[in-house]
GROMACS .gro file of C-alpha atoms in nm:
model
  426
    1MET     CA    1   7.142   9.380  13.576
    2SER     CA    2   7.440   9.288  13.662
    3LEU     CA    3   7.780   9.382  13.538
    4GLN     CA    4   8.017   9.191  13.406
    5GLN     CA    5   8.375   9.302  13.370
    6ILE     CA    6   8.607   9.162  13.141
    7ILE     CA    7   9.006   9.248  13.220
    8ASP     CA    8   9.292   9.136  12.951
    9ARG     CA    9   9.575   9.014  13.123
   10ARG     CA   10   9.825   8.953  12.820
   11LEU     CA   11  10.139   9.062  12.856
   12SER     CA   12  10.173   9.379  12.581
   13GLY     CA   13  10.551   9.276  12.437
   14LYS     CA   14  10.804   9.561  12.459
   15ASN     CA   15  10.509   9.829  12.600
   16LYS     CA   16  10.278   9.791  12.306
   17SER     CA   17   9.947   9.819  12.327
   18ILE     CA   18   9.721   9.458  12.233
   19GLY     CA   19   9.375   9.666  12.210
   20ASN     CA   20   9.553   9.937  11.935
   21ARG     CA   21   9.698   9.666  11.736
   22GLU     CA   22   9.414   9.462  11.743
   23ARG     CA   23   9.189   9.806  11.645
   24PHE     CA   24   9.489   9.877  11.355
   25LEU     CA   25   9.483   9.499  11.202
   26ARG     CA   26   9.089   9.500  11.141
   27ARG     CA   27   9.101   9.873  11.013
   28ASN     CA   28   9.380   9.772  10.769
   29LYS     CA   29   9.239   9.418  10.686
   30GLU     CA   30   9.245   9.461  10.285
   31GLN     CA   31   9.580   9.575  10.299
   32ILE     CA   32   9.635   9.330  10.481
   33ARG     CA   33   9.460   9.042  10.343
   34GLU     CA   34   9.660   9.118  10.034
   35ALA     CA   35   9.998   9.159  10.171
   36VAL     CA   36   9.935   8.824  10.281
   37LYS     CA   37   9.849   8.597   9.973
   38ARG     CA   38  10.134   8.759   9.805
   39ALA     CA   39  10.378   8.593  10.106
   40VAL     CA   40  10.403   8.236   9.985
   41ASP     CA   41  10.563   8.253   9.681
   42GLY     CA   42  10.910   8.233   9.782
   43ARG     CA   43  10.820   8.020  10.082
   44GLY     CA   44  10.873   7.620  10.082
   45ILE     CA   45  10.577   7.417  10.215
   46ARG     CA   46  10.738   7.417  10.592
   47ASP     CA   47  10.830   7.771  10.577
   48ILE     CA   48  10.647   7.933  10.809
   49GLU     CA   49  10.802   8.036  11.117
   50ARG     CA   50  10.792   8.359  11.065
   51GLY     CA   51  10.539   8.628  10.974
   52GLU     CA   52  10.557   8.896  10.736
   53ASP     CA   53  10.659   9.274  10.675
   54VAL     CA   54  10.353   9.425  10.537
   55HIS     CA   55  10.384   9.788  10.390
   56ILE     CA   56  10.030   9.998  10.381
   57PRO     CA   57  10.052  10.344  10.141
   58LYS     CA   58  10.077  10.646  10.331
   59LYS     CA   59   9.777  10.797  10.177
   60ASP     CA   60   9.563  10.463  10.282
   61LEU     CA   61   9.617  10.556  10.652
   62SER     CA   62   9.554  10.935  10.657
   63GLU     CA   63   9.194  11.040  10.862
   64PRO     CA   64   8.980  11.290  10.784
   65VAL     CA   65   9.023  11.584  11.003
   66PHE     CA   66   8.842  11.964  11.087
   67GLY     CA   67   9.061  12.291  11.034
   68HIS     CA   68   8.996  12.661  10.998
   69GLY     CA   69   8.928  12.771  10.569
   70ASP     CA   70   9.170  12.964  10.467
   71GLY     CA   71   8.908  13.290  10.499
   72GLY     CA   72   8.949  13.639  10.715
   73ILE     CA   73   9.209  13.803  10.845
   74ARG     CA   74   9.448  13.589  11.031
   75GLU     CA   75   9.776  13.727  11.240
   76VAL     CA   76  10.014  13.415  11.275
   77VAL     CA   77  10.380  13.464  11.474
   78ARG     CA   78  10.635  13.237  11.336
   79PRO     CA   79  10.904  13.207  11.572
   80GLY     CA   80  11.300  13.256  11.444
   81ASN     CA   81  11.193  13.422  11.103
   82GLN     CA   82  11.485  13.659  10.970
   83GLU     CA   83  11.400  13.647  10.628
   84TYR     CA   84  11.019  13.796  10.593
   85VAL     CA   85  10.871  14.120  10.714
   86LYS     CA   86  10.477  14.209  10.728
   87GLY     CA   87  10.322  14.223  10.397
   88ASP     CA   88  10.562  13.925  10.201
   89ARG     CA   89  10.428  13.669  10.032
   90ILE     CA   90  10.609  13.343  10.118
   91ALA     CA   91  10.661  13.065   9.818
   92LYS     CA   92  10.471  12.741   9.861
   93PRO     CA   93  10.759  12.505   9.868
   94LYS     CA   94  10.916  12.309   9.537
   95GLY     CA   95  10.793  11.993   9.495
   96GLY     CA   96  11.042  11.717   9.652
   97GLN     CA   97  11.129  11.914   9.928
   98SER     CA   98  10.820  11.805  10.156
   99GLY     CA   99  10.502  11.588  10.167
  100GLY     CA  100  10.749  11.275  10.009
  101GLY     CA  101  10.654  11.435   9.694
  102GLY     CA  102  10.932  11.137   9.495
  103GLY     CA  103  11.173  11.423   9.385
  104GLY     CA  104  11.447  11.259   9.626
  105GLU     CA  105  11.677  11.002   9.432
  106ALA     CA  106  11.656  10.668   9.331
  107SER     CA  107  11.806  10.380   9.578
  108ASP     CA  108  11.849  10.009   9.542
  109SER     CA  109  11.718   9.929   9.865
  110GLY     CA  110  11.535  10.017  10.154
  111GLU     CA  111  11.130  10.142  10.199
  112GLY     CA  112  10.995  10.403  10.042
  113GLU     CA  113  10.928  10.666  10.253
  114ASP     CA  114  10.571  10.733  10.199
  115ASP     CA  115  10.493  10.348  10.345
  116PHE     CA  116  10.454  10.254  10.669
  117VAL     CA  117  10.619   9.907  10.708
  118PHE     CA  118  10.442   9.670  11.015
  119HIS     CA  119  10.568   9.314  11.058
  120LEU     CA  120  10.291   9.100  11.144
  121SER     CA  121  10.343   8.775  11.307
  122LYS     CA  122  10.287   8.446  11.297
  123GLU     CA  123   9.998   8.364  11.442
  124GLU     CA  124   9.842   8.733  11.322
  125PHE     CA  125   9.962   8.608  10.916
  126MET     CA  126   9.775   8.259  10.935
  127GLN     CA  127   9.475   8.413  11.167
  128VAL     CA  128   9.438   8.657  10.797
  129PHE     CA  129   9.460   8.413  10.641
  130PHE     CA  130   9.252   8.096  10.665
  131GLU     CA  131   8.971   8.311  10.916
  132ASP     CA  132   8.690   8.217  10.726
  133LEU     CA  133   8.798   7.882  10.643
  134ALA     CA  134   8.710   7.518  10.753
  135LEU     CA  135   8.792   7.128  10.709
  136PRO     CA  136   8.490   7.003  10.561
  137ASN     CA  137   8.259   6.690  10.760
  138LEU     CA  138   8.620   6.774  10.988
  139ALA     CA  139   8.652   6.450  11.247
  140ARG     CA  140   8.996   6.429  11.390
  141THR     CA  141   9.138   6.057  11.505
  142THR     CA  142   9.283   6.104  11.843
  143LEU     CA  143   9.561   5.832  11.941
  144ALA     CA  144   9.496   5.665  12.320
  145ASP     CA  145   9.804   5.476  12.263
  146THR     CA  146  10.049   5.720  12.181
  147PRO     CA  147   9.971   6.035  12.446
  148GLU     CA  148  10.145   6.334  12.494
  149TRP     CA  149  10.159   6.433  12.856
  150ARG     CA  150  10.015   6.745  12.998
  151SER     CA  151  10.089   6.883  13.426
  152GLN     CA  152   9.774   6.904  13.586
  153ARG     CA  153   9.663   7.080  13.938
  154ALA     CA  154   9.550   6.799  14.155
  155GLY     CA  155   9.441   6.973  14.465
  156PHE     CA  156   9.670   7.007  14.772
  157VAL     CA  157   9.917   6.769  14.976
  158SER     CA  158  10.107   6.854  15.257
  159ASP     CA  159  10.454   6.828  15.175
  160GLY     CA  160  10.593   6.949  14.819
  161THR     CA  161  10.852   7.259  14.790
  162PRO     CA  162  10.873   7.625  14.885
  163THR     CA  163  10.821   7.817  14.513
  164ASN     CA  164  10.452   7.551  14.511
  165LEU     CA  165  10.346   7.674  14.897
  166HIS     CA  166   9.986   7.804  14.849
  167VAL     CA  167   9.982   8.050  15.102
  168VAL     CA  168   9.616   8.138  15.154
  169ARG     CA  169   9.509   7.744  15.208
  170SER     CA  170   9.780   7.722  15.453
  171MET     CA  171   9.690   8.048  15.612
  172ARG     CA  172   9.291   7.954  15.629
  173GLY     CA  173   9.432   7.575  15.789
  174ALA     CA  174   9.638   7.775  16.069
  175LEU     CA  175   9.342   7.976  16.144
  176GLY     CA  176   9.066   7.694  16.153
  177ARG     CA  177   9.335   7.460  16.404
  178ARG     CA  178   9.359   7.776  16.644
  179ILE     CA  179   8.981   7.808  16.661
  180ALA     CA  180   8.988   7.462  16.734
  181LEU     CA  181   9.254   7.425  16.976
  182GLY     CA  182   9.161   7.738  17.208
  183MET     CA  183   8.736   7.706  17.178
  184ASP     CA  184   8.729   7.552  17.520
  185LYS     CA  185   8.959   7.744  17.665
  186ARG     CA  186   8.815   8.096  17.558
  187ARG     CA  187   8.483   7.980  17.716
  188GLU     CA  188   8.616   7.890  18.022
  189LEU     CA  189   8.784   8.224  17.994
  190HIS     CA  190   8.422   8.367  17.918
  191GLU     CA  191   8.309   8.198  18.243
  192LEU     CA  192   8.570   8.270  18.475
  193GLU     CA  193   8.599   8.630  18.383
  194ALA     CA  194   8.265   8.683  18.433
  195ARG     CA  195   8.280   8.513  18.781
  196GLU     CA  196   8.529   8.741  18.829
  197GLN     CA  197   8.308   9.008  18.797
  198GLU     CA  198   8.073   8.893  18.991
  199LEU     CA  199   8.301   8.791  19.283
  200LEU     CA  200   8.386   9.176  19.278
  201LYS     CA  201   8.046   9.305  19.387
  202GLU     CA  202   7.988   9.036  19.682
  203ASP     CA  203   8.133   9.120  20.036
  204ARG     CA  204   8.186   8.753  20.227
  205PRO     CA  205   8.455   8.627  20.401
  206GLU     CA  206   8.558   8.361  20.161
  207THR     CA  207   8.545   8.626  19.865
  208PRO     CA  208   8.940   8.759  19.822
  209ARG     CA  209   9.069   8.372  19.873
  210LEU     CA  210   8.762   8.272  19.566
  211LEU     CA  211   8.921   8.594  19.349
  212LEU     CA  212   9.293   8.518  19.348
  213GLU     CA  213   9.191   8.190  19.264
  214THR     CA  214   8.960   8.284  18.988
  215ARG     CA  215   9.254   8.556  18.882
  216GLU     CA  216   9.553   8.251  18.879
  217ARG     CA  217   9.316   8.013  18.637
  218ILE     CA  218   9.276   8.316  18.389
  219GLN     CA  219   9.618   8.436  18.407
  220HIS     CA  220   9.681   8.064  18.319
  221LEU     CA  221   9.377   8.013  18.068
  222ARG     CA  222   9.540   8.332  17.902
  223GLU     CA  223   9.880   8.159  17.823
  224ARG     CA  224   9.727   7.841  17.710
  225ILE     CA  225   9.617   8.045  17.439
  226GLU     CA  226   9.882   8.287  17.330
  227ALA     CA  227  10.091   7.932  17.348
  228ILE     CA  228   9.873   7.781  17.001
  229PRO     CA  229  10.150   7.907  16.752
  230PHE     CA  230  10.036   8.114  16.486
  231LEU     CA  231  10.146   7.854  16.209
  232ASP     CA  232  10.249   7.506  16.260
  233PRO     CA  233  10.411   7.262  16.004
  234ILE     CA  234  10.111   7.078  15.982
  235ASP     CA  235   9.933   7.334  15.848
  236LEU     CA  236  10.155   7.403  15.544
  237ARG     CA  237   9.967   7.280  15.212
  238PHE     CA  238  10.155   7.276  14.888
  239ARG     CA  239   9.990   7.309  14.497
  240SER     CA  240  10.013   6.910  14.353
  241ARG     CA  241  10.026   6.863  14.009
  242VAL     CA  242   9.993   6.565  13.812
  243ARG     CA  243  10.110   6.478  13.456
  244ILE     CA  244   9.828   6.313  13.292
  245PRO     CA  245   9.789   6.195  12.942
  246VAL     CA  246   9.642   6.382  12.677
  247PRO     CA  247   9.530   6.223  12.364
  248THR     CA  248   9.668   6.402  12.054
  249THR     CA  249   9.543   6.460  11.685
  250ARG     CA  250   9.782   6.396  11.419
  251ALA     CA  251   9.732   6.444  11.009
  252VAL     CA  252   9.908   6.325  10.715
  253MET     CA  253   9.941   6.492  10.365
  254PHE     CA  254   9.987   6.362  10.068
  255CYS     CA  255  10.100   6.597   9.818
  256LEU     CA  256  10.054   6.381   9.460
  257MET     CA  257  10.211   6.579   9.128
  258ASP     CA  258  10.265   6.459   8.765
  259VAL     CA  259  10.621   6.530   8.661
  260SER     CA  260  10.595   6.418   8.308
  261GLY     CA  261  10.696   6.609   8.026
  262SER     CA  262  10.343   6.792   7.956
  263MET     CA  263  10.438   6.930   8.348
  264ASP     CA  264  10.648   7.251   8.267
  265GLU     CA  265  10.786   7.510   8.567
  266GLY     CA  266  10.460   7.707   8.521
  267ARG     CA  267  10.267   7.463   8.639
  268LYS     CA  268  10.469   7.286   8.953
  269ASP     CA  269  10.488   7.649   9.043
  270LEU     CA  270  10.140   7.665   9.075
  271ALA     CA  271  10.069   7.296   9.181
  272LYS     CA  272  10.335   7.418   9.525
  273ARG     CA  273  10.123   7.692   9.583
  274PHE     CA  274   9.830   7.493   9.653
  275PHE     CA  275  10.009   7.263   9.844
  276ILE     CA  276  10.142   7.519  10.077
  277LEU     CA  277   9.787   7.624  10.141
  278LEU     CA  278   9.678   7.280  10.210
  279TYR     CA  279   9.966   7.251  10.492
  280LEU     CA  280   9.933   7.598  10.631
  281PHE     CA  281   9.599   7.531  10.654
  282LEU     CA  282   9.600   7.210  10.800
  283THR     CA  283   9.823   7.317  11.088
  284ARG     CA  284   9.589   7.537  11.223
  285HIS     CA  285   9.406   7.232  11.276
  286TYR     CA  286   9.632   6.909  11.406
  287GLU     CA  287   9.845   6.950  11.680
  288LYS     CA  288  10.157   6.656  11.429
  289ILE     CA  289  10.142   6.712  11.039
  290ASP     CA  290  10.335   6.475  10.835
  291VAL     CA  291  10.385   6.528  10.446
  292VAL     CA  292  10.423   6.310  10.182
  293PHE     CA  293  10.561   6.389   9.862
  294ILE     CA  294  10.509   6.147   9.551
  295ARG     CA  295  10.565   6.247   9.247
  296HIS     CA  296  10.491   6.059   8.935
  297HIS     CA  297  10.493   6.018   8.563
  298THR     CA  298  10.531   5.645   8.449
  299GLN     CA  299  10.645   5.532   8.737
  300ALA     CA  300  10.544   5.707   9.116
  301GLN     CA  301  10.760   5.742   9.412
  302GLU     CA  302  10.828   5.903   9.768
  303VAL     CA  303  11.083   6.214   9.753
  304ASP     CA  304  11.223   6.468   9.926
  305GLU     CA  305  11.043   6.845   9.880
  306GLN     CA  306  11.361   6.941   9.695
  307GLU     CA  307  11.324   6.665   9.403
  308PHE     CA  308  10.933   6.707   9.406
  309PHE     CA  309  10.977   7.046   9.307
  310HIS     CA  310  11.266   7.118   9.115
  311ALA     CA  311  11.317   6.750   8.970
  312THR     CA  312  11.267   6.720   8.597
  313GLU     CA  313  11.104   6.433   8.409
  314THR     CA  314  11.001   6.303   8.041
  315GLY     CA  315  10.789   6.042   7.942
  316GLY     CA  316  10.445   5.960   7.949
  317THR     CA  317  10.206   5.982   8.268
  318VAL     CA  318  10.063   5.637   8.410
  319VAL     CA  319   9.848   5.852   8.673
  320SER     CA  320   9.755   5.503   8.908
  321SER     CA  321  10.075   5.467   9.012
  322ALA     CA  322  10.063   5.745   9.240
  323LEU     CA  323   9.759   5.661   9.391
  324VAL     CA  324   9.883   5.260   9.408
  325LEU     CA  325  10.211   5.399   9.600
  326MET     CA  326   9.990   5.630   9.830
  327GLU     CA  327   9.777   5.315   9.921
  328GLN     CA  328  10.051   5.135  10.027
  329ILE     CA  329  10.242   5.427  10.255
  330ILE     CA  330   9.907   5.483  10.433
  331ARG     CA  331   9.858   5.082  10.486
  332GLU     CA  332  10.267   5.047  10.606
  333ARG     CA  333  10.270   5.362  10.811
  334TYR     CA  334   9.964   5.553  10.907
  335SER     CA  335   9.686   5.393  11.002
  336PRO     CA  336   9.315   5.532  10.947
  337ALA     CA  337   9.245   5.516  11.342
  338GLU     CA  338   9.553   5.693  11.411
  339TRP     CA  339   9.583   5.945  11.135
  340ASN     CA  340   9.385   6.177  11.016
  341ILE     CA  341   9.487   6.149  10.670
  342TYR     CA  342   9.438   6.431  10.355
  343GLY     CA  343   9.554   6.424   9.972
  344ALA     CA  344   9.586   6.622   9.704
  345GLN     CA  345   9.687   6.570   9.386
  346ALA     CA  346   9.808   6.826   9.145
  347SER     CA  347   9.834   6.724   8.711
  348ASP     CA  348   9.741   6.868   8.418
  349GLY     CA  349   9.506   6.659   8.326
  350ASP     CA  350   9.738   6.467   8.047
  351ASN     CA  351   9.733   6.064   8.154
  352TRP     CA  352   9.728   5.750   7.941
  353HIS     CA  353   9.372   5.695   7.849
  354HIS     CA  354   9.350   5.326   7.954
  355ASP     CA  355   9.485   5.478   8.286
  356SER     CA  356   9.200   5.722   8.396
  357GLY     CA  357   8.930   5.487   8.497
  358ARG     CA  358   9.153   5.293   8.693
  359CYS     CA  359   9.295   5.602   8.851
  360ARG     CA  360   8.853   5.625   8.944
  361GLU     CA  361   8.833   5.297   9.028
  362LEU     CA  362   9.116   5.335   9.314
  363LEU     CA  363   9.008   5.621   9.438
  364ALA     CA  364   8.674   5.510   9.527
  365ASP     CA  365   8.709   5.157   9.635
  366LYS     CA  366   9.063   5.243   9.803
  367LEU     CA  367   9.164   5.566   9.884
  368LEU     CA  368   8.872   5.783   9.973
  369PRO     CA  369   8.766   5.556  10.244
  370LEU     CA  370   9.049   5.603  10.461
  371CYS     CA  371   9.040   5.975  10.350
  372ARG     CA  372   8.899   6.270  10.530
  373TYR     CA  373   8.911   6.481  10.283
  374PHE     CA  374   9.100   6.437   9.887
  375ALA     CA  375   9.112   6.749   9.669
  376TYR     CA  376   9.255   6.727   9.305
  377VAL     CA  377   9.333   7.063   9.084
  378GLN     CA  378   9.392   7.078   8.715
  379VAL     CA  379   9.649   7.303   8.622
  380ALA     CA  380   9.528   7.292   8.277
  381GLU     CA  381   9.242   7.440   8.085
  382PRO     CA  382   9.164   7.160   7.841
  383GLU     CA  383   8.922   6.912   7.967
  384GLN     CA  384   9.042   6.554   7.956
  385ASN     CA  385   8.976   6.170   8.000
  386LEU     CA  386   9.114   6.225   8.380
  387TRP     CA  387   8.904   6.516   8.450
  388ASP     CA  388   8.601   6.325   8.322
  389GLU     CA  389   8.663   6.058   8.500
  390TYR     CA  390   8.745   6.187   8.844
  391GLN     CA  391   8.430   6.439   8.739
  392LYS     CA  392   8.205   6.108   8.777
  393LEU     CA  393   8.371   6.033   9.160
  394ALA     CA  394   8.278   6.473   9.257
  395GLU     CA  395   7.916   6.399   9.243
  396GLU     CA  396   7.881   6.100   9.468
  397VAL     CA  397   8.143   6.170   9.692
  398PRO     CA  398   8.138   6.455   9.944
  399TYR     CA  399   8.446   6.502  10.051
  400PHE     CA  400   8.645   6.488   9.720
  401ALA     CA  401   8.648   6.824   9.508
  402MET     CA  402   8.853   6.902   9.201
  403ARG     CA  403   8.902   7.293   9.059
  404LYS     CA  404   9.089   7.389   8.797
  405ALA     CA  405   9.367   7.669   8.780
  406VAL     CA  406   9.584   7.809   8.534
  407GLU     CA  407   9.696   8.118   8.677
  408ALA     CA  408   9.868   8.214   8.951
  409SER     CA  409   9.601   8.435   9.080
  410GLU     CA  410   9.398   8.153   9.057
  411ILE     CA  411   9.538   7.935   9.339
  412TYR     CA  412   9.401   8.121   9.631
  413PRO     CA  413   9.043   8.143   9.534
  414VAL     CA  414   9.034   7.778   9.422
  415PHE     CA  415   9.165   7.716   9.763
  416ARG     CA  416   8.929   7.938   9.912
  417GLU     CA  417   8.622   7.770   9.712
  418LEU     CA  418   8.741   7.441   9.838
  419PHE     CA  419   8.763   7.509  10.205
  420LYS     CA  420   8.499   7.762  10.238
  421LYS     CA  421   8.253   7.749  10.541
  422GLU     CA  422   7.953   7.643  10.478
  423GLY     CA  423   7.781   7.967  10.432
  424ALA     CA  424   8.037   8.174  10.372
  425THR     CA  425   8.111   8.324  10.008
  426ALA     CA  426   8.502   8.213   9.881
   0.00000   0.00000   0.00000
């Protein structure tokens, strides 16, 4: 049986143990998950550059321990005692003096002394948030014409900067050169040394002359061998790196929202929560994310995030105007061959009754063939004509999904239901 060792060489910031932190996150997953769910309330749709502070009650961190019971006779030495003598009874401390009993004065800032607070990094935040979700039928579109570049190793070269010098490869080449250049000389040297030993055993008149010639040749060969340089400039080898194109994947997210008079601030807030979740989710799958905001009442227009969520409008509703504008923007700026297109629509379902059928036709014939996924969230309970038309479409197209969410607490479960992994529970 072979033994495999895995060594974790990740750097621990500020001398903290990565292993201990990961175990802590696993043990307190439920509290962390609840804190992450609450974190999106006050964030903008692109505000993901920070993690989150997680508060865990002290009681949830307690562990079972073994201790001695109160029975029997015990003698305990209390250092520094100036008040009690043998036989005195020590009164229990009054409430609020120790143990976090809550007897302290109230404050308008800071955290409670009973809470354990730690910071969840951006990577940990998103890992907890989307650990069991996946894009349905994910198939990325790659960009071959506008690639990114990255540096990649490309063997070794004989010229380069000192910082790229590969010492082991250079020494290996030097050793091979020394062996190759000195091979014949060493072979001849060994033969002459053997000849020298034979001449020492002979007793002939020419033996002293032959012995002298042999020793001179031996000395000459040793000098030649020692003259071979230990390291020559031709031995040096430097790491070579080349820039290669890397096809990137990118996505565009269309946020469509009804801002007619029937969409109050509460319903807009529900829509915002859903759009934030979708944007965060897509950033885990694509290197580049574009967000297009389209708001509509009887007419649709492309706006920025601030106006999308906070501007007020009155009047009727024509949902098809937003779908027409979305198709126009896709044709002009986001080729389906180069972009992964996602659509998210939020509405209260109220629409001009003659327009709902056209919305279904626009989605079926124009938009859904261009999209990877399209999700519709109705932020009102009554099922109106738009819901009925979309429901016909949901039965035919697997990458079109629709759900209802009428309270803030329902947004996250709805999102998880839309994007849950196959075989996972929402």
